[in-house]
Amino acid sequence: MLTLPLRLQPGDDVRAAVVAALLASGHQAGFVLQGIGSLSAAQLRYAGQPQPTALRGDLEILTLAGSIAPDGAHLHMVVSDAHGQVLGGHVAPGCVVRTTAELLLALLPDHRFSREHDPRTGYPELKIS
């Protein structure tokens, strides 16, 4: 396992940035081990819900983790708002960095991750090779 610290810039989309970092590294499999930072907008899909919920305003990333493949990421995040309310769920596109996001990626040189539709779940699920 190799590690790659990553700082995201204001305006970056979290999902797109972690997939881009994996591709730029030349690896085919990775994990976000942890992430902290701030967002101006978040799109979180709560358990059992078909669509993400939009959150706006000053948000703090309390934790961020998940798997990364060249064809997508499966990330979960917990955020708090300006009142300390804590929400978490599946990270959808549209989680926009406000000031910074600091992440630690684990790169797995001996593996390849991809996403394939699983008829049992209805979602593209992780395939490990």
Short mmCIF file of N, CA and C in Angstrom, two decimals:
data_model
loop_
_atom_site.label_atom_id
_atom_site.label_comp_id
_atom_site.label_asym_id
_atom_site.label_seq_id
_atom_site.Cartn_x
_atom_site.Cartn_y
_atom_site.Cartn_z
N MET A 1 0.84 -1.17 0.00
CA MET A 1 0.00 0.00 0.00
C MET A 1 0.89 1.24 0.00
N LEU A 2 0.54 2.18 -0.83
CA LEU A 2 1.19 3.48 -0.88
C LEU A 2 0.19 4.51 -0.38
N THR A 3 0.67 5.60 0.19
CA THR A 3 -0.23 6.65 0.64
C THR A 3 -0.01 7.91 -0.18
N LEU A 4 -1.08 8.65 -0.34
CA LEU A 4 -1.04 9.90 -1.10
C LEU A 4 -1.85 10.95 -0.34
N PRO A 5 -1.16 11.88 0.34
CA PRO A 5 -1.90 12.99 0.95
C PRO A 5 -2.38 13.93 -0.16
N LEU A 6 -3.54 14.51 0.04
CA LEU A 6 -4.16 15.31 -1.00
C LEU A 6 -4.85 16.50 -0.36
N ARG A 7 -4.62 17.68 -0.91
CA ARG A 7 -5.37 18.88 -0.48
C ARG A 7 -6.22 19.34 -1.65
N LEU A 8 -7.52 19.42 -1.41
CA LEU A 8 -8.44 19.92 -2.41
C LEU A 8 -8.60 21.42 -2.23
N GLN A 9 -8.84 22.10 -3.34
CA GLN A 9 -8.92 23.55 -3.38
C GLN A 9 -10.38 24.02 -3.36
N PRO A 10 -10.60 25.31 -3.00
CA PRO A 10 -11.97 25.85 -3.06
C PRO A 10 -12.57 25.64 -4.45
N GLY A 11 -13.82 25.17 -4.46
CA GLY A 11 -14.52 24.93 -5.71
C GLY A 11 -14.40 23.52 -6.23
N ASP A 12 -13.45 22.73 -5.71
CA ASP A 12 -13.30 21.34 -6.17
C ASP A 12 -14.51 20.51 -5.75
N ASP A 13 -14.90 19.58 -6.61
CA ASP A 13 -15.92 18.59 -6.28
C ASP A 13 -15.20 17.38 -5.68
N VAL A 14 -15.58 16.98 -4.49
CA VAL A 14 -14.86 15.93 -3.75
C VAL A 14 -14.78 14.63 -4.54
N ARG A 15 -15.92 14.13 -5.04
CA ARG A 15 -15.91 12.86 -5.78
C ARG A 15 -15.02 12.93 -7.01
N ALA A 16 -15.19 13.96 -7.81
CA ALA A 16 -14.40 14.10 -9.03
C ALA A 16 -12.92 14.22 -8.71
N ALA A 17 -12.58 14.93 -7.65
CA ALA A 17 -11.17 15.15 -7.29
C ALA A 17 -10.48 13.87 -6.85
N VAL A 18 -11.17 13.00 -6.10
CA VAL A 18 -10.50 11.78 -5.65
C VAL A 18 -10.32 10.80 -6.80
N VAL A 19 -11.28 10.73 -7.71
CA VAL A 19 -11.12 9.87 -8.88
C VAL A 19 -9.99 10.40 -9.76
N ALA A 20 -9.93 11.71 -9.94
CA ALA A 20 -8.86 12.32 -10.74
C ALA A 20 -7.49 12.05 -10.12
N ALA A 21 -7.41 12.11 -8.79
CA ALA A 21 -6.13 11.85 -8.11
C ALA A 21 -5.70 10.40 -8.32
N LEU A 22 -6.65 9.46 -8.25
CA LEU A 22 -6.32 8.06 -8.50
C LEU A 22 -5.80 7.89 -9.92
N LEU A 23 -6.50 8.45 -10.89
CA LEU A 23 -6.07 8.34 -12.29
C LEU A 23 -4.69 8.97 -12.50
N ALA A 24 -4.47 10.13 -11.91
CA ALA A 24 -3.17 10.82 -12.07
C ALA A 24 -2.03 10.02 -11.45
N SER A 25 -2.35 9.22 -10.43
CA SER A 25 -1.31 8.41 -9.77
C SER A 25 -0.88 7.21 -10.61
N GLY A 26 -1.71 6.84 -11.61
CA GLY A 26 -1.41 5.68 -12.42
C GLY A 26 -1.86 4.36 -11.80
N HIS A 27 -2.56 4.43 -10.68
CA HIS A 27 -3.05 3.21 -10.01
C HIS A 27 -4.50 2.94 -10.38
N GLN A 28 -4.95 1.73 -10.10
CA GLN A 28 -6.28 1.30 -10.49
C GLN A 28 -7.18 0.98 -9.29
N ALA A 29 -6.67 1.21 -8.08
CA ALA A 29 -7.46 0.90 -6.88
C ALA A 29 -6.98 1.76 -5.73
N GLY A 30 -7.94 2.25 -4.94
CA GLY A 30 -7.56 3.05 -3.79
C GLY A 30 -8.70 3.21 -2.81
N PHE A 31 -8.35 3.77 -1.68
CA PHE A 31 -9.31 4.10 -0.64
C PHE A 31 -9.03 5.49 -0.12
N VAL A 32 -10.08 6.20 0.23
CA VAL A 32 -9.92 7.40 1.05
C VAL A 32 -9.93 6.88 2.48
N LEU A 33 -8.79 7.02 3.16
CA LEU A 33 -8.70 6.55 4.54
C LEU A 33 -9.38 7.51 5.50
N GLN A 34 -9.26 8.81 5.21
CA GLN A 34 -9.85 9.83 6.07
C GLN A 34 -9.82 11.15 5.34
N GLY A 35 -10.75 12.01 5.67
CA GLY A 35 -10.78 13.34 5.12
C GLY A 35 -11.45 14.30 6.07
N ILE A 36 -10.95 15.54 6.09
CA ILE A 36 -11.54 16.62 6.87
C ILE A 36 -11.51 17.87 6.00
N GLY A 37 -12.24 18.89 6.38
CA GLY A 37 -12.22 20.14 5.64
C GLY A 37 -13.56 20.82 5.70
N SER A 38 -13.82 21.68 4.70
CA SER A 38 -15.07 22.43 4.69
C SER A 38 -15.70 22.39 3.31
N LEU A 39 -17.03 22.50 3.30
CA LEU A 39 -17.80 22.51 2.07
C LEU A 39 -18.74 23.70 2.07
N SER A 40 -19.05 24.18 0.86
CA SER A 40 -20.10 25.19 0.71
C SER A 40 -21.42 24.55 0.30
N ALA A 41 -21.32 23.33 -0.22
CA ALA A 41 -22.50 22.57 -0.63
C ALA A 41 -22.18 21.09 -0.52
N ALA A 42 -23.19 20.33 -0.16
CA ALA A 42 -23.03 18.87 -0.10
C ALA A 42 -24.27 18.23 -0.71
N GLN A 43 -24.06 17.09 -1.33
CA GLN A 43 -25.14 16.25 -1.84
C GLN A 43 -24.95 14.90 -1.17
N LEU A 44 -25.79 14.58 -0.20
CA LEU A 44 -25.69 13.32 0.53
C LEU A 44 -26.95 12.50 0.30
N ARG A 45 -26.74 11.23 -0.03
CA ARG A 45 -27.88 10.31 -0.17
C ARG A 45 -27.98 9.52 1.13
N TYR A 46 -29.09 9.71 1.82
CA TYR A 46 -29.30 9.03 3.09
C TYR A 46 -29.73 7.58 2.86
N ALA A 47 -29.54 6.75 3.86
CA ALA A 47 -29.85 5.32 3.76
C ALA A 47 -31.27 5.09 3.27
N GLY A 48 -31.39 4.25 2.25
CA GLY A 48 -32.69 3.86 1.74
C GLY A 48 -33.38 4.89 0.85
N GLN A 49 -32.74 6.02 0.61
CA GLN A 49 -33.35 7.07 -0.21
C GLN A 49 -32.83 6.98 -1.64
N PRO A 50 -33.68 7.19 -2.62
CA PRO A 50 -33.24 7.05 -4.02
C PRO A 50 -32.43 8.26 -4.53
N GLN A 51 -32.62 9.44 -3.94
CA GLN A 51 -31.98 10.65 -4.44
C GLN A 51 -31.21 11.34 -3.31
N PRO A 52 -30.14 12.06 -3.66
CA PRO A 52 -29.42 12.80 -2.63
C PRO A 52 -30.21 14.01 -2.14
N THR A 53 -29.86 14.47 -0.95
CA THR A 53 -30.40 15.68 -0.36
C THR A 53 -29.35 16.77 -0.47
N ALA A 54 -29.75 17.95 -0.91
CA ALA A 54 -28.83 19.08 -1.05
C ALA A 54 -28.71 19.81 0.28
N LEU A 55 -27.49 20.03 0.70
CA LEU A 55 -27.19 20.83 1.89
C LEU A 55 -26.40 22.05 1.43
N ARG A 56 -26.76 23.23 1.92
CA ARG A 56 -26.08 24.47 1.53
C ARG A 56 -25.63 25.20 2.79
N GLY A 57 -24.58 25.99 2.63
CA GLY A 57 -24.08 26.79 3.74
C GLY A 57 -22.71 26.30 4.16
N ASP A 58 -22.22 26.86 5.26
CA ASP A 58 -20.91 26.47 5.78
C ASP A 58 -21.01 25.11 6.46
N LEU A 59 -20.30 24.13 5.89
CA LEU A 59 -20.32 22.76 6.39
C LEU A 59 -18.90 22.32 6.70
N GLU A 60 -18.74 21.57 7.77
CA GLU A 60 -17.44 20.98 8.11
C GLU A 60 -17.49 19.49 7.83
N ILE A 61 -16.48 18.98 7.13
CA ILE A 61 -16.34 17.54 6.93
C ILE A 61 -15.74 16.97 8.22
N LEU A 62 -16.48 16.12 8.89
CA LEU A 62 -15.98 15.50 10.12
C LEU A 62 -15.25 14.20 9.81
N THR A 63 -15.73 13.50 8.80
CA THR A 63 -15.07 12.28 8.35
C THR A 63 -15.49 11.98 6.92
N LEU A 64 -14.56 11.40 6.18
CA LEU A 64 -14.79 11.02 4.79
C LEU A 64 -14.00 9.75 4.54
N ALA A 65 -14.64 8.75 3.97
CA ALA A 65 -13.95 7.48 3.70
C ALA A 65 -14.65 6.77 2.55
N GLY A 66 -13.92 5.85 1.90
CA GLY A 66 -14.53 5.04 0.85
C GLY A 66 -13.54 4.51 -0.15
N SER A 67 -14.05 3.77 -1.13
CA SER A 67 -13.21 3.16 -2.15
C SER A 67 -13.22 3.99 -3.43
N ILE A 68 -12.11 3.90 -4.18
CA ILE A 68 -11.96 4.67 -5.42
C ILE A 68 -11.54 3.72 -6.53
N ALA A 69 -12.25 3.79 -7.65
CA ALA A 69 -11.93 3.04 -8.86
C ALA A 69 -11.79 4.04 -10.00
N PRO A 70 -11.13 3.67 -11.08
CA PRO A 70 -11.02 4.60 -12.21
C PRO A 70 -12.38 5.02 -12.78
N ASP A 71 -13.40 4.18 -12.61
CA ASP A 71 -14.73 4.50 -13.13
C ASP A 71 -15.69 5.00 -12.06
N GLY A 72 -15.17 5.41 -10.91
CA GLY A 72 -16.04 6.00 -9.89
C GLY A 72 -15.58 5.73 -8.49
N ALA A 73 -16.25 6.37 -7.56
CA ALA A 73 -15.92 6.24 -6.14
C ALA A 73 -17.18 5.90 -5.36
N HIS A 74 -16.98 5.21 -4.25
CA HIS A 74 -18.06 4.94 -3.30
C HIS A 74 -17.59 5.54 -1.98
N LEU A 75 -18.11 6.72 -1.68
CA LEU A 75 -17.67 7.48 -0.52
C LEU A 75 -18.83 7.75 0.43
N HIS A 76 -18.51 7.76 1.72
CA HIS A 76 -19.46 8.17 2.74
C HIS A 76 -18.84 9.31 3.53
N MET A 77 -19.68 10.25 3.97
CA MET A 77 -19.18 11.43 4.65
C MET A 77 -20.13 11.84 5.76
N VAL A 78 -19.55 12.37 6.82
CA VAL A 78 -20.31 12.98 7.90
C VAL A 78 -19.92 14.45 7.93
N VAL A 79 -20.93 15.33 7.94
CA VAL A 79 -20.69 16.77 7.98
C VAL A 79 -21.48 17.38 9.13
N SER A 80 -21.02 18.56 9.58
CA SER A 80 -21.80 19.34 10.54
C SER A 80 -22.05 20.72 9.95
N ASP A 81 -23.18 21.30 10.30
CA ASP A 81 -23.50 22.63 9.79
C ASP A 81 -23.09 23.68 10.82
N ALA A 82 -23.43 24.94 10.56
CA ALA A 82 -23.03 26.05 11.42
C ALA A 82 -23.67 25.99 12.81
N HIS A 83 -24.69 25.14 12.97
CA HIS A 83 -25.35 24.98 14.26
C HIS A 83 -24.93 23.70 14.97
N GLY A 84 -23.99 22.99 14.39
CA GLY A 84 -23.51 21.75 14.99
C GLY A 84 -24.36 20.53 14.68
N GLN A 85 -25.38 20.70 13.85
CA GLN A 85 -26.19 19.54 13.44
C GLN A 85 -25.33 18.64 12.58
N VAL A 86 -25.37 17.34 12.85
CA VAL A 86 -24.53 16.38 12.14
C VAL A 86 -25.40 15.51 11.24
N LEU A 87 -24.96 15.38 9.98
CA LEU A 87 -25.65 14.55 9.00
C LEU A 87 -24.60 13.75 8.24
N GLY A 88 -25.00 12.59 7.78
CA GLY A 88 -24.06 11.78 7.03
C GLY A 88 -24.77 10.90 6.03
N GLY A 89 -24.00 10.46 5.02
CA GLY A 89 -24.55 9.58 4.03
C GLY A 89 -23.60 9.35 2.88
N HIS A 90 -24.14 8.83 1.81
CA HIS A 90 -23.40 8.52 0.59
C HIS A 90 -23.09 9.82 -0.14
N VAL A 91 -21.84 10.01 -0.56
CA VAL A 91 -21.41 11.23 -1.24
C VAL A 91 -21.81 11.17 -2.72
N ALA A 92 -22.63 12.11 -3.13
CA ALA A 92 -23.01 12.25 -4.53
C ALA A 92 -22.22 13.41 -5.14
N PRO A 93 -22.18 13.50 -6.47
CA PRO A 93 -21.53 14.67 -7.08
C PRO A 93 -22.19 15.95 -6.57
N GLY A 94 -21.37 16.99 -6.40
CA GLY A 94 -21.90 18.27 -5.92
C GLY A 94 -21.48 18.62 -4.52
N CYS A 95 -20.52 17.87 -3.95
CA CYS A 95 -19.94 18.23 -2.66
C CYS A 95 -18.75 19.15 -2.96
N VAL A 96 -18.97 20.46 -2.77
CA VAL A 96 -18.03 21.48 -3.23
C VAL A 96 -17.21 22.03 -2.07
N VAL A 97 -15.88 21.98 -2.22
CA VAL A 97 -14.97 22.47 -1.18
C VAL A 97 -15.14 23.97 -1.01
N ARG A 98 -15.24 24.41 0.26
CA ARG A 98 -15.35 25.83 0.57
C ARG A 98 -13.98 26.46 0.74
N THR A 99 -13.18 25.99 1.70
CA THR A 99 -11.83 26.55 1.89
C THR A 99 -10.74 25.53 1.63
N THR A 100 -10.94 24.32 2.13
CA THR A 100 -9.94 23.27 1.94
C THR A 100 -10.56 21.92 2.28
N ALA A 101 -9.97 20.89 1.75
CA ALA A 101 -10.27 19.52 2.19
C ALA A 101 -8.93 18.79 2.18
N GLU A 102 -8.63 18.13 3.28
CA GLU A 102 -7.37 17.41 3.44
C GLU A 102 -7.70 15.93 3.55
N LEU A 103 -7.17 15.15 2.60
CA LEU A 103 -7.49 13.73 2.51
C LEU A 103 -6.23 12.90 2.52
N LEU A 104 -6.37 11.67 2.97
CA LEU A 104 -5.29 10.70 2.86
C LEU A 104 -5.83 9.52 2.06
N LEU A 105 -5.21 9.31 0.88
CA LEU A 105 -5.58 8.20 0.02
C LEU A 105 -4.61 7.05 0.21
N ALA A 106 -5.12 5.84 0.16
CA ALA A 106 -4.31 4.63 0.12
C ALA A 106 -4.41 4.07 -1.29
N LEU A 107 -3.26 3.89 -1.92
CA LEU A 107 -3.20 3.35 -3.28
C LEU A 107 -2.77 1.89 -3.20
N LEU A 108 -3.45 1.03 -3.94
CA LEU A 108 -3.22 -0.42 -3.87
C LEU A 108 -2.66 -0.90 -5.20
N PRO A 109 -1.32 -0.92 -5.35
CA PRO A 109 -0.72 -1.23 -6.65
C PRO A 109 -0.98 -2.64 -7.17
N ASP A 110 -1.33 -3.58 -6.31
CA ASP A 110 -1.54 -4.96 -6.74
C ASP A 110 -3.00 -5.29 -7.03
N HIS A 111 -3.86 -4.28 -7.05
CA HIS A 111 -5.29 -4.51 -7.25
C HIS A 111 -5.83 -3.58 -8.33
N ARG A 112 -6.99 -3.99 -8.85
CA ARG A 112 -7.75 -3.14 -9.77
C ARG A 112 -9.19 -3.16 -9.28
N PHE A 113 -9.76 -1.98 -9.11
CA PHE A 113 -11.16 -1.83 -8.73
C PHE A 113 -11.94 -1.35 -9.94
N SER A 114 -13.16 -1.83 -10.06
CA SER A 114 -14.10 -1.31 -11.04
C SER A 114 -15.49 -1.39 -10.43
N ARG A 115 -16.44 -0.76 -11.09
CA ARG A 115 -17.84 -0.77 -10.64
C ARG A 115 -18.66 -1.51 -11.68
N GLU A 116 -19.43 -2.49 -11.22
CA GLU A 116 -20.30 -3.25 -12.11
C GLU A 116 -21.70 -3.31 -11.51
N HIS A 117 -22.69 -3.21 -12.39
CA HIS A 117 -24.08 -3.27 -11.93
C HIS A 117 -24.34 -4.62 -11.26
N ASP A 118 -24.91 -4.56 -10.07
CA ASP A 118 -25.29 -5.77 -9.34
C ASP A 118 -26.82 -5.84 -9.34
N PRO A 119 -27.39 -6.83 -10.01
CA PRO A 119 -28.85 -6.90 -10.08
C PRO A 119 -29.52 -7.10 -8.72
N ARG A 120 -28.78 -7.63 -7.76
CA ARG A 120 -29.35 -7.83 -6.42
C ARG A 120 -29.55 -6.52 -5.68
N THR A 121 -28.65 -5.56 -5.88
CA THR A 121 -28.75 -4.29 -5.17
C THR A 121 -29.31 -3.17 -6.03
N GLY A 122 -29.14 -3.30 -7.36
CA GLY A 122 -29.56 -2.25 -8.26
C GLY A 122 -28.53 -1.14 -8.44
N TYR A 123 -27.36 -1.31 -7.84
CA TYR A 123 -26.32 -0.28 -7.90
C TYR A 123 -25.05 -0.82 -8.54
N PRO A 124 -24.21 0.08 -9.06
CA PRO A 124 -22.88 -0.36 -9.49
C PRO A 124 -22.05 -0.66 -8.23
N GLU A 125 -21.63 -1.88 -8.08
CA GLU A 125 -20.90 -2.32 -6.88
C GLU A 125 -19.44 -2.61 -7.20
N LEU A 126 -18.64 -2.65 -6.17
CA LEU A 126 -17.20 -2.84 -6.29
C LEU A 126 -16.85 -4.24 -6.81
N LYS A 127 -16.00 -4.28 -7.83
CA LYS A 127 -15.41 -5.52 -8.31
C LYS A 127 -13.92 -5.41 -8.07
N ILE A 128 -13.36 -6.41 -7.40
CA ILE A 128 -11.94 -6.41 -7.04
C ILE A 128 -11.22 -7.45 -7.88
N SER A 129 -10.16 -7.04 -8.55
CA SER A 129 -9.34 -8.01 -9.30
C SER A 129 -7.89 -7.65 -9.14
#
